[in-house]
PDB file of C-alpha atoms in Angstrom:
ATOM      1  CA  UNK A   1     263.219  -6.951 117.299  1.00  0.00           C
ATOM      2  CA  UNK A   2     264.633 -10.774 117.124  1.00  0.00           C
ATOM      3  CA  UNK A   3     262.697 -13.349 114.651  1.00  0.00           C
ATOM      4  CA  UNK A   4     261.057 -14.895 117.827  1.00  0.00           C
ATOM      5  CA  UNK A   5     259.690 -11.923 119.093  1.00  0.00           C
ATOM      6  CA  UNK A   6     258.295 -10.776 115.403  1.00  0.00           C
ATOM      7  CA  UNK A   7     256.879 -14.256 116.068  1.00  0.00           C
ATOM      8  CA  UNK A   8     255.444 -13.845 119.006  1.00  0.00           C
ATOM      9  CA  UNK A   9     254.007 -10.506 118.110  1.00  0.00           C
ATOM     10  CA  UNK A  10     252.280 -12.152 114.559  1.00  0.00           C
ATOM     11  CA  UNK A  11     250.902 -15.218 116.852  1.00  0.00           C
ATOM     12  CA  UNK A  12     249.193 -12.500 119.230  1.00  0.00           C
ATOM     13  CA  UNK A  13     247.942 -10.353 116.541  1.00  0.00           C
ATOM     14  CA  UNK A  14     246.638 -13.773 114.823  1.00  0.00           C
ATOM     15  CA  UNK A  15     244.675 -14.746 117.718  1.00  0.00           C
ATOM     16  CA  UNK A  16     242.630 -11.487 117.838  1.00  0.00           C
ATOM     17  CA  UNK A  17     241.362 -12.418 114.450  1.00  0.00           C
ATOM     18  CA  UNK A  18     238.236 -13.994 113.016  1.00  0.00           C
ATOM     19  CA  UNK A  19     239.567 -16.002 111.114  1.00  0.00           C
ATOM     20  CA  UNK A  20     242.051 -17.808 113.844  1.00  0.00           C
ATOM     21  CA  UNK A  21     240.711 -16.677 117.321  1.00  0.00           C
ATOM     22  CA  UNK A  22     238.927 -20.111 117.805  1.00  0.00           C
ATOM     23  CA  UNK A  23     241.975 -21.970 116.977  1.00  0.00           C
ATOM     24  CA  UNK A  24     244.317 -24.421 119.331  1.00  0.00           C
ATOM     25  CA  UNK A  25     247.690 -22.467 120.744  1.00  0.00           C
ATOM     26  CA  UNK A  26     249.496 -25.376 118.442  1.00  0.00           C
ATOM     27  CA  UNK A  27     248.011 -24.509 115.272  1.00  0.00           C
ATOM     28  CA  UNK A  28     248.617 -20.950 116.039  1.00  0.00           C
ATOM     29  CA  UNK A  29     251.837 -21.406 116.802  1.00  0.00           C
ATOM     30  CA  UNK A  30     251.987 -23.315 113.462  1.00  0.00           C
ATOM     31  CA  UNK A  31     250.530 -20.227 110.957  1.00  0.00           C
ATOM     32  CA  UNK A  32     252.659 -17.293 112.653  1.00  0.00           C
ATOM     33  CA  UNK A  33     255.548 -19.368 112.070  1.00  0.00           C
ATOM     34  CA  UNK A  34     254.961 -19.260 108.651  1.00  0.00           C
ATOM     35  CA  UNK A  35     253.015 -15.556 108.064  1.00  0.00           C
ATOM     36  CA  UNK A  36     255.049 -12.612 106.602  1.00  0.00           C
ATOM     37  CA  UNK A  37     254.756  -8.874 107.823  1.00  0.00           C
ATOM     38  CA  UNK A  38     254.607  -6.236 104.819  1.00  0.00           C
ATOM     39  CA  UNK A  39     253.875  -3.135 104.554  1.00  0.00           C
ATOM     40  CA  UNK A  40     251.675  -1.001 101.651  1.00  0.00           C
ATOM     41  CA  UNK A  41     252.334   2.502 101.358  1.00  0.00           C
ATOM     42  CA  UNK A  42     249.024   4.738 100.289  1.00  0.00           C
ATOM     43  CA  UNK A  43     247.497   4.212  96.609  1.00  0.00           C
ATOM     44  CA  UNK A  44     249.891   0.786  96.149  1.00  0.00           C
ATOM     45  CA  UNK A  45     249.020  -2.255  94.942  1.00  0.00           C
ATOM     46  CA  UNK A  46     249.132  -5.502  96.792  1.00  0.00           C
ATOM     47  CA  UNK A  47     247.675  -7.318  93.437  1.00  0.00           C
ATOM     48  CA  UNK A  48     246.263  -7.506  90.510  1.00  0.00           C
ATOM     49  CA  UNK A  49     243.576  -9.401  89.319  1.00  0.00           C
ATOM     50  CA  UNK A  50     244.843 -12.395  87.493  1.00  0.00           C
ATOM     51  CA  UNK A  51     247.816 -12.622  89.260  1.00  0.00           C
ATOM     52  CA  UNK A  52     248.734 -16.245  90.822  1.00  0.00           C
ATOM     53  CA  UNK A  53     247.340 -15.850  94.174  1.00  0.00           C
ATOM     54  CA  UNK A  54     250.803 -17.036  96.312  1.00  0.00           C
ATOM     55  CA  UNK A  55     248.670 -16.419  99.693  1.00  0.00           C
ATOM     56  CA  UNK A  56     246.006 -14.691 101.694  1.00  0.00           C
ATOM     57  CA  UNK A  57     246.025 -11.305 103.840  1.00  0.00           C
ATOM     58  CA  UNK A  58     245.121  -9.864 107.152  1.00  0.00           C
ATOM     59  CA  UNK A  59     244.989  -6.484 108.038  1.00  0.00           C
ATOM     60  CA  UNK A  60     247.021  -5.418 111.073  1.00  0.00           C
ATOM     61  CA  UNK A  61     246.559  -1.775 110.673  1.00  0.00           C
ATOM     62  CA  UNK A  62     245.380   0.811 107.771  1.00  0.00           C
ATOM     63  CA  UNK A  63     242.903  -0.880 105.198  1.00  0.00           C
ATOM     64  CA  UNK A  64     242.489  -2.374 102.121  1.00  0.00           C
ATOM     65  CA  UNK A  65     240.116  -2.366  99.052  1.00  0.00           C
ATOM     66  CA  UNK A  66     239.543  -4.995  96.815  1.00  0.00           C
ATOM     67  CA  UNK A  67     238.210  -3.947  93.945  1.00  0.00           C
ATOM     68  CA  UNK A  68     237.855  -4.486  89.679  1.00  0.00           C
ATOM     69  CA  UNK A  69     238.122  -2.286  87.217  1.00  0.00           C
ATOM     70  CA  UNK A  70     235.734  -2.312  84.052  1.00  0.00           C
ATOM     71  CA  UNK A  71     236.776  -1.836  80.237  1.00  0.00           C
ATOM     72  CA  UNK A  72     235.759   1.591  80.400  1.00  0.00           C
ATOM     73  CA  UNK A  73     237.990   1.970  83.232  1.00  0.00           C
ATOM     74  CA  UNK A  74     235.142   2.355  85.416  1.00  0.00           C
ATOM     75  CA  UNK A  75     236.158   0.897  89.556  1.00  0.00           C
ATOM     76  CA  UNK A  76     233.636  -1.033  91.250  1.00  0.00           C
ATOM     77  CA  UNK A  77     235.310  -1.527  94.815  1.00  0.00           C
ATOM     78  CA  UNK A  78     233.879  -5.010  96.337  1.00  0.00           C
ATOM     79  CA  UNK A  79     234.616  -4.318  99.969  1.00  0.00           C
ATOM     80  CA  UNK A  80     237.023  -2.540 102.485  1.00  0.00           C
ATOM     81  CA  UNK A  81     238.760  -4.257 104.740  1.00  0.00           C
ATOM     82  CA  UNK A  82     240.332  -3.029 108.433  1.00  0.00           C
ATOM     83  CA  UNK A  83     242.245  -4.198 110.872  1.00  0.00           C
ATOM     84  CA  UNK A  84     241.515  -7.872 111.999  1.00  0.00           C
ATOM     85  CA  UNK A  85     239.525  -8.651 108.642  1.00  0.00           C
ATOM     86  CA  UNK A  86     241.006 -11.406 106.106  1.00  0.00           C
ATOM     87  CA  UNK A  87     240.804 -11.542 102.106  1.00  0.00           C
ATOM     88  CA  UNK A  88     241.856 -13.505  99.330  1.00  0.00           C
ATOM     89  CA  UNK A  89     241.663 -16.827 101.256  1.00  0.00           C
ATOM     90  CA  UNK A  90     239.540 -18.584  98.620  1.00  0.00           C
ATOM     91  CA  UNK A  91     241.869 -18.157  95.300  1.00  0.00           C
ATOM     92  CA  UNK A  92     244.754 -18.857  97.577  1.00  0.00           C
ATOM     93  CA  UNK A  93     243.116 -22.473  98.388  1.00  0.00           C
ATOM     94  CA  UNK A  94     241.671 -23.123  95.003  1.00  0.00           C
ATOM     95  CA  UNK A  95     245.056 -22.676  93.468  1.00  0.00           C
ATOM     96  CA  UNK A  96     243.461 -20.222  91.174  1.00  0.00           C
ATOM     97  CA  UNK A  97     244.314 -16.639  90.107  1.00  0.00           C
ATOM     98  CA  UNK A  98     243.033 -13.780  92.338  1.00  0.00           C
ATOM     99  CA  UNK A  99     239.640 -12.700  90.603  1.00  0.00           C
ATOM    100  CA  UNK A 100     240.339  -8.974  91.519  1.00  0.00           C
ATOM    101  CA  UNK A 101     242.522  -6.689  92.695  1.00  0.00           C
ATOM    102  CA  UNK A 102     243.825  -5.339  95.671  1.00  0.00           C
ATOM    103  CA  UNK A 103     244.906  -1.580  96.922  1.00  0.00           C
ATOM    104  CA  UNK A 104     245.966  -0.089 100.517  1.00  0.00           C
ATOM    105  CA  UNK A 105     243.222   2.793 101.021  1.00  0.00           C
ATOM    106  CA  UNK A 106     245.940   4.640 103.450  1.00  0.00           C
ATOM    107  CA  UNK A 107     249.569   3.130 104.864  1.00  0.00           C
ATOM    108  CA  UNK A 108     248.949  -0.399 105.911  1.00  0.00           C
ATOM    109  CA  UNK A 109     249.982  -3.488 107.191  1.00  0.00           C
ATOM    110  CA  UNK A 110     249.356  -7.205 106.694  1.00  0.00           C
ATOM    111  CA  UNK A 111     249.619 -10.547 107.569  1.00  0.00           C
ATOM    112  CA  UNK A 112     250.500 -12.557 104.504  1.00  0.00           C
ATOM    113  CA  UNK A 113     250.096 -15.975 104.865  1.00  0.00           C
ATOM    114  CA  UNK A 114     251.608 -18.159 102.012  1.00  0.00           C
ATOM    115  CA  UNK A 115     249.644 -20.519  99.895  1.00  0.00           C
ATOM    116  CA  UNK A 116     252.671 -23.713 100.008  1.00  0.00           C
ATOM    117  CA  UNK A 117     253.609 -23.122 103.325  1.00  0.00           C
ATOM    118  CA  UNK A 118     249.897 -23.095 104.902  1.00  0.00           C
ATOM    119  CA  UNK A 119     248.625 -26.063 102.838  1.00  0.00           C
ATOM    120  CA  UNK A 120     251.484 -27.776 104.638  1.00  0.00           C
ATOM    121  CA  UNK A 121     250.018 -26.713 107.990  1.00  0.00           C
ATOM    122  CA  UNK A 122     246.429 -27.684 107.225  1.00  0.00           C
ATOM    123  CA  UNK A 123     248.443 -31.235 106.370  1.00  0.00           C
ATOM    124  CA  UNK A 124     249.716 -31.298 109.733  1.00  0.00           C
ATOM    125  CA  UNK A 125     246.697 -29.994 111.481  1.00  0.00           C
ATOM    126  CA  UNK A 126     243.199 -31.246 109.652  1.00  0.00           C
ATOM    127  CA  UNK A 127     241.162 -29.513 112.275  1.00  0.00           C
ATOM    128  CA  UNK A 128     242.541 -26.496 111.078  1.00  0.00           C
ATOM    129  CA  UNK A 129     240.957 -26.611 107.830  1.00  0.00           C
ATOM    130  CA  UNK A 130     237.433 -27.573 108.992  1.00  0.00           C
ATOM    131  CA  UNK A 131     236.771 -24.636 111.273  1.00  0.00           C
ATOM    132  CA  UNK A 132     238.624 -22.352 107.853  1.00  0.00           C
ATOM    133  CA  UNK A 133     234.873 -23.088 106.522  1.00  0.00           C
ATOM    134  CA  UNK A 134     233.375 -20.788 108.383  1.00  0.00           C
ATOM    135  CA  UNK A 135     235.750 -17.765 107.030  1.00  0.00           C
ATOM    136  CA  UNK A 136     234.612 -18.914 103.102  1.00  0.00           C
ATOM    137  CA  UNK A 137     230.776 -18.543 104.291  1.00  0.00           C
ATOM    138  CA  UNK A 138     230.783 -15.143 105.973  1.00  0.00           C
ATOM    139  CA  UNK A 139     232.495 -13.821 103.021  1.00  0.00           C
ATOM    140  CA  UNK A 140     229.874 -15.900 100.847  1.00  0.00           C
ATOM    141  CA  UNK A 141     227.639 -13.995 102.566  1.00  0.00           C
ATOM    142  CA  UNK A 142     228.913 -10.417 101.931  1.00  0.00           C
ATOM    143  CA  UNK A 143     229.467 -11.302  98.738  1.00  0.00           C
ATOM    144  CA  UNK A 144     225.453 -12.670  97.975  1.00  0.00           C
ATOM    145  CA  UNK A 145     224.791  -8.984 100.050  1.00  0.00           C
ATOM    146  CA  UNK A 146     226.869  -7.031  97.561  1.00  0.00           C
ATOM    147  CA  UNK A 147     225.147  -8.387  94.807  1.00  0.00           C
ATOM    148  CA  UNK A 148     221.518  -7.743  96.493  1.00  0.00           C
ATOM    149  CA  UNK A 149     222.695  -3.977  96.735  1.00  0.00           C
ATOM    150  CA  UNK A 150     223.500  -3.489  93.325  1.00  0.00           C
ATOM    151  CA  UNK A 151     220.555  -4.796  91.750  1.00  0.00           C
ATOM    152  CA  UNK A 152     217.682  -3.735  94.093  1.00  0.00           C
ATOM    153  CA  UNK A 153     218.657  -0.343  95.373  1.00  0.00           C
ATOM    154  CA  UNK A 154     218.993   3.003  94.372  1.00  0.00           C
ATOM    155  CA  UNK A 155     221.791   4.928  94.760  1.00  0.00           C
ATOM    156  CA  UNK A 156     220.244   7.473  97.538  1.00  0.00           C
ATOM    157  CA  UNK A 157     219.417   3.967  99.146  1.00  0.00           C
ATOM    158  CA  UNK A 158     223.204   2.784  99.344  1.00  0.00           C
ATOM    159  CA  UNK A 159     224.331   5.901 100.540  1.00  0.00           C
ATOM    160  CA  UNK A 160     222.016   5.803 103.207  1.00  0.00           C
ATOM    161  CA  UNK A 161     222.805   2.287 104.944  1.00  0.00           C
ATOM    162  CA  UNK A 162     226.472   3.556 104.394  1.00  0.00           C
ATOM    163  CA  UNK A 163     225.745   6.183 106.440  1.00  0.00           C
ATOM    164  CA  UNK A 164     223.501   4.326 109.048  1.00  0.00           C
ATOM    165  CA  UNK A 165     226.606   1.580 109.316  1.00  0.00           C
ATOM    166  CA  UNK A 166     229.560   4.787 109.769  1.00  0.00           C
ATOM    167  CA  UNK A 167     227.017   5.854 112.882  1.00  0.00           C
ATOM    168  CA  UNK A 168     226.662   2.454 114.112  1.00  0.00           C
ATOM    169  CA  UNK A 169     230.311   1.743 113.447  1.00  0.00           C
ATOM    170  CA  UNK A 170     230.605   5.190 115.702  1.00  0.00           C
ATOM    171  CA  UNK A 171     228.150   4.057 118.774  1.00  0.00           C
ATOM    172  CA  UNK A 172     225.113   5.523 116.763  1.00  0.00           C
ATOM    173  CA  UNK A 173     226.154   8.967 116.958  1.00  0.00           C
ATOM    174  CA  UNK A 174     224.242  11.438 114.638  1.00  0.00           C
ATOM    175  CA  UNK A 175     227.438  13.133 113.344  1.00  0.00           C
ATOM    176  CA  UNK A 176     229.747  11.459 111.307  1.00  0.00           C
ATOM    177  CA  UNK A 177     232.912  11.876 109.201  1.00  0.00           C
ATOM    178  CA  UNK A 178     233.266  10.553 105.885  1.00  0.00           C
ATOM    179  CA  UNK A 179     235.633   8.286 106.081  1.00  0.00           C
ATOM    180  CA  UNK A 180     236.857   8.101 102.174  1.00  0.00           C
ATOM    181  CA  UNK A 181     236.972  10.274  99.382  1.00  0.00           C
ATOM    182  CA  UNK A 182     233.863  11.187  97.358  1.00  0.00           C
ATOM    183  CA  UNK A 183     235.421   9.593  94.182  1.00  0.00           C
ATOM    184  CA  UNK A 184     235.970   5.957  96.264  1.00  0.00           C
ATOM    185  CA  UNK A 185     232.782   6.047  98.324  1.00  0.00           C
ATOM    186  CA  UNK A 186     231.368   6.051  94.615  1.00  0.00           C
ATOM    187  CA  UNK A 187     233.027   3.156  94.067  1.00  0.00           C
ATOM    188  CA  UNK A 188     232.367   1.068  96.608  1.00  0.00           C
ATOM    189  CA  UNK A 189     228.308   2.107  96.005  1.00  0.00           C
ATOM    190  CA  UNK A 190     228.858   0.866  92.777  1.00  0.00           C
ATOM    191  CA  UNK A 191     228.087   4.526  91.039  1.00  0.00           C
ATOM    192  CA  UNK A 192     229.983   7.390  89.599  1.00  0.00           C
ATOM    193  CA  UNK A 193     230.975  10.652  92.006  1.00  0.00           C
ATOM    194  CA  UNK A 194     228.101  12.631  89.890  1.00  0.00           C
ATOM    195  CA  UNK A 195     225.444  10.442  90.643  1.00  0.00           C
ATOM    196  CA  UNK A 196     226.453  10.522  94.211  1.00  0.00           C
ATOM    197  CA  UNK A 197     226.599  14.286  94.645  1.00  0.00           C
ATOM    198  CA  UNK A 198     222.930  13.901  93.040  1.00  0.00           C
ATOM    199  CA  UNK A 199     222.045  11.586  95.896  1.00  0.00           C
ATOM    200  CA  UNK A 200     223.767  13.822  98.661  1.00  0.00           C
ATOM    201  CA  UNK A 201     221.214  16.487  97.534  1.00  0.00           C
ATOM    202  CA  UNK A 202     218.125  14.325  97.493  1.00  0.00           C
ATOM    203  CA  UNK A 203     218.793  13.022 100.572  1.00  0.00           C
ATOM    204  CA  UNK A 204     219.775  16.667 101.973  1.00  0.00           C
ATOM    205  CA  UNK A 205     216.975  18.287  99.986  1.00  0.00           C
ATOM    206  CA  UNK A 206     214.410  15.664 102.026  1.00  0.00           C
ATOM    207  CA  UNK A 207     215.820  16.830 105.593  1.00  0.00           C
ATOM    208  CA  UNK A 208     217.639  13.550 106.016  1.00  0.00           C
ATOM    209  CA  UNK A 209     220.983  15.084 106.375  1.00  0.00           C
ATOM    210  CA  UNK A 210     222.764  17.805 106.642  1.00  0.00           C
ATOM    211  CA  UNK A 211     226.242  17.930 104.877  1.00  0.00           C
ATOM    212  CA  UNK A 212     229.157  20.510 105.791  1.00  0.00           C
ATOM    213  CA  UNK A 213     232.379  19.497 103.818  1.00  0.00           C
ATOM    214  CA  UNK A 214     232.991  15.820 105.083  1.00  0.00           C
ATOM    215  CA  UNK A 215     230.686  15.842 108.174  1.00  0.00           C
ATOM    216  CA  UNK A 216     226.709  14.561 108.238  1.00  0.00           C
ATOM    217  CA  UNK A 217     224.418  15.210 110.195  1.00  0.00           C
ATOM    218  CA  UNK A 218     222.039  11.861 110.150  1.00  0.00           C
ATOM    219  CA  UNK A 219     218.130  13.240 110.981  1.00  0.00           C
ATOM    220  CA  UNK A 220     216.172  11.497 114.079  1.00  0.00           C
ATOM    221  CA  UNK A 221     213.778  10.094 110.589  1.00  0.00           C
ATOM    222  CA  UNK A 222     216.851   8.433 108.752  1.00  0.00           C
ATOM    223  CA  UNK A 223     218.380   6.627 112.454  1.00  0.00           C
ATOM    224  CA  UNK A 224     214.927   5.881 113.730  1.00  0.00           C
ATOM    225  CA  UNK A 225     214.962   2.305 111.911  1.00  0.00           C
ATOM    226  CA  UNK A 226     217.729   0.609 113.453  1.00  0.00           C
ATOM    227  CA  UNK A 227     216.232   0.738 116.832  1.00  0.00           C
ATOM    228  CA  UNK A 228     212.952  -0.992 115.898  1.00  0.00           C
TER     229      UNK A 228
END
């Protein structure tokens, strides 16, 4: 594949994406001309936090977590990101150092676009950087939601929405798959895989689900909710 097809490819790819699909063909143009193709293999590390944030990411396939890890070793995963979803735009505008760390869930890969280079194109394109606003709310947002999880729900609770949003995710379908490993789902529920397994039962114990290996069965009572 020739540099102007890779090109080509990036700029059609970009224009799929939240975070540029609103965007002028000239300022597209502009950011895949610039953007970088890499790839992550399983378990590897895109960053760590403290590192000098050089750029932001967008998934083209696989995903990523972003995640930190406490003192006592102890990893809190912040959020998942798949295909077409964007992270570590704000450090990469502030200048600042990324304030967590980064990990490909399976084999991915991303659209890095470079700090320098895309600071140049917001020069050269103002407009640009007004509508990249919007992409530093909605992640405002998740962040503020995150936060709100944590502190006012229990554990069975956060396992439940997950499950709700993997059946929603899945047209609303009662049976779905796990779609990480006990040990990360912890993680990103902000618990330990014992206190999970704990919640499993309660929530299996009440008639809420059924579990067989990585498949659920959600009960009518736990997706009658989210059609009111």
């Amino acid at each position: 594949m020739t540099v102007t097809e890779k090109v080509l490819q990036v700029k059609n790819f970009l224009q799929k994406t939240p975070i540029f699909e609103n965007i002028i063909d000239e300022q597209l143009q502009a950011v895949a001309n610039i953007a970088i193709l890499q790839t992550y293999k399983k378990n590897e590390t895109l960053f760590w936090e403290g590192d000098e944030a050089t750029g932001f990411f967008i998934v083209k396939s696989g995903r990523i977590k972003v995640f930190k890890v406490a003192n006592n070793g102890k990893e809190q995963i912040l959020h998942i990101f798949g295909i077409e979803e964007y992270f570590a735009e704000v450090p990469a505008f502030d200048g600042g150092n990324f304030p967590a760390s980064a990990a490909a869930i399976e084999t991915s890969e991303v659209v890095f676009i470079p700090r320098t280079a895309f600071l140049m194109v917001l020069q050269q394109h103002p407009t640009l950087a007004i509508a990249m606003l919007g992409t530093f709310a909605r992640h405002l947002r998740q962040l503020t939601h995150l936060v709100d999880t944590l502190s006012f729900q229990e554990v069975p609770e956060r396992l439940t929405n997950y499950l709700l949003k993997l059946s929603k995710r899945n047209d609303n379908i009662n049976v779905i798959e796990l779609d990480l490993p006990k040990t990360q789902l912890a993680a990103l529920l902000g618990t330990v895989p014992e206190t999970l397994s704990r919640a499993f039962y309660k929530l299996s114990q009440e008639g809420k689900i059924e579990v067989n290996g990585t498949k659920i069965t959600l009960s009518d009572e736990i997706l009658t909710p989210r059609s009111n």
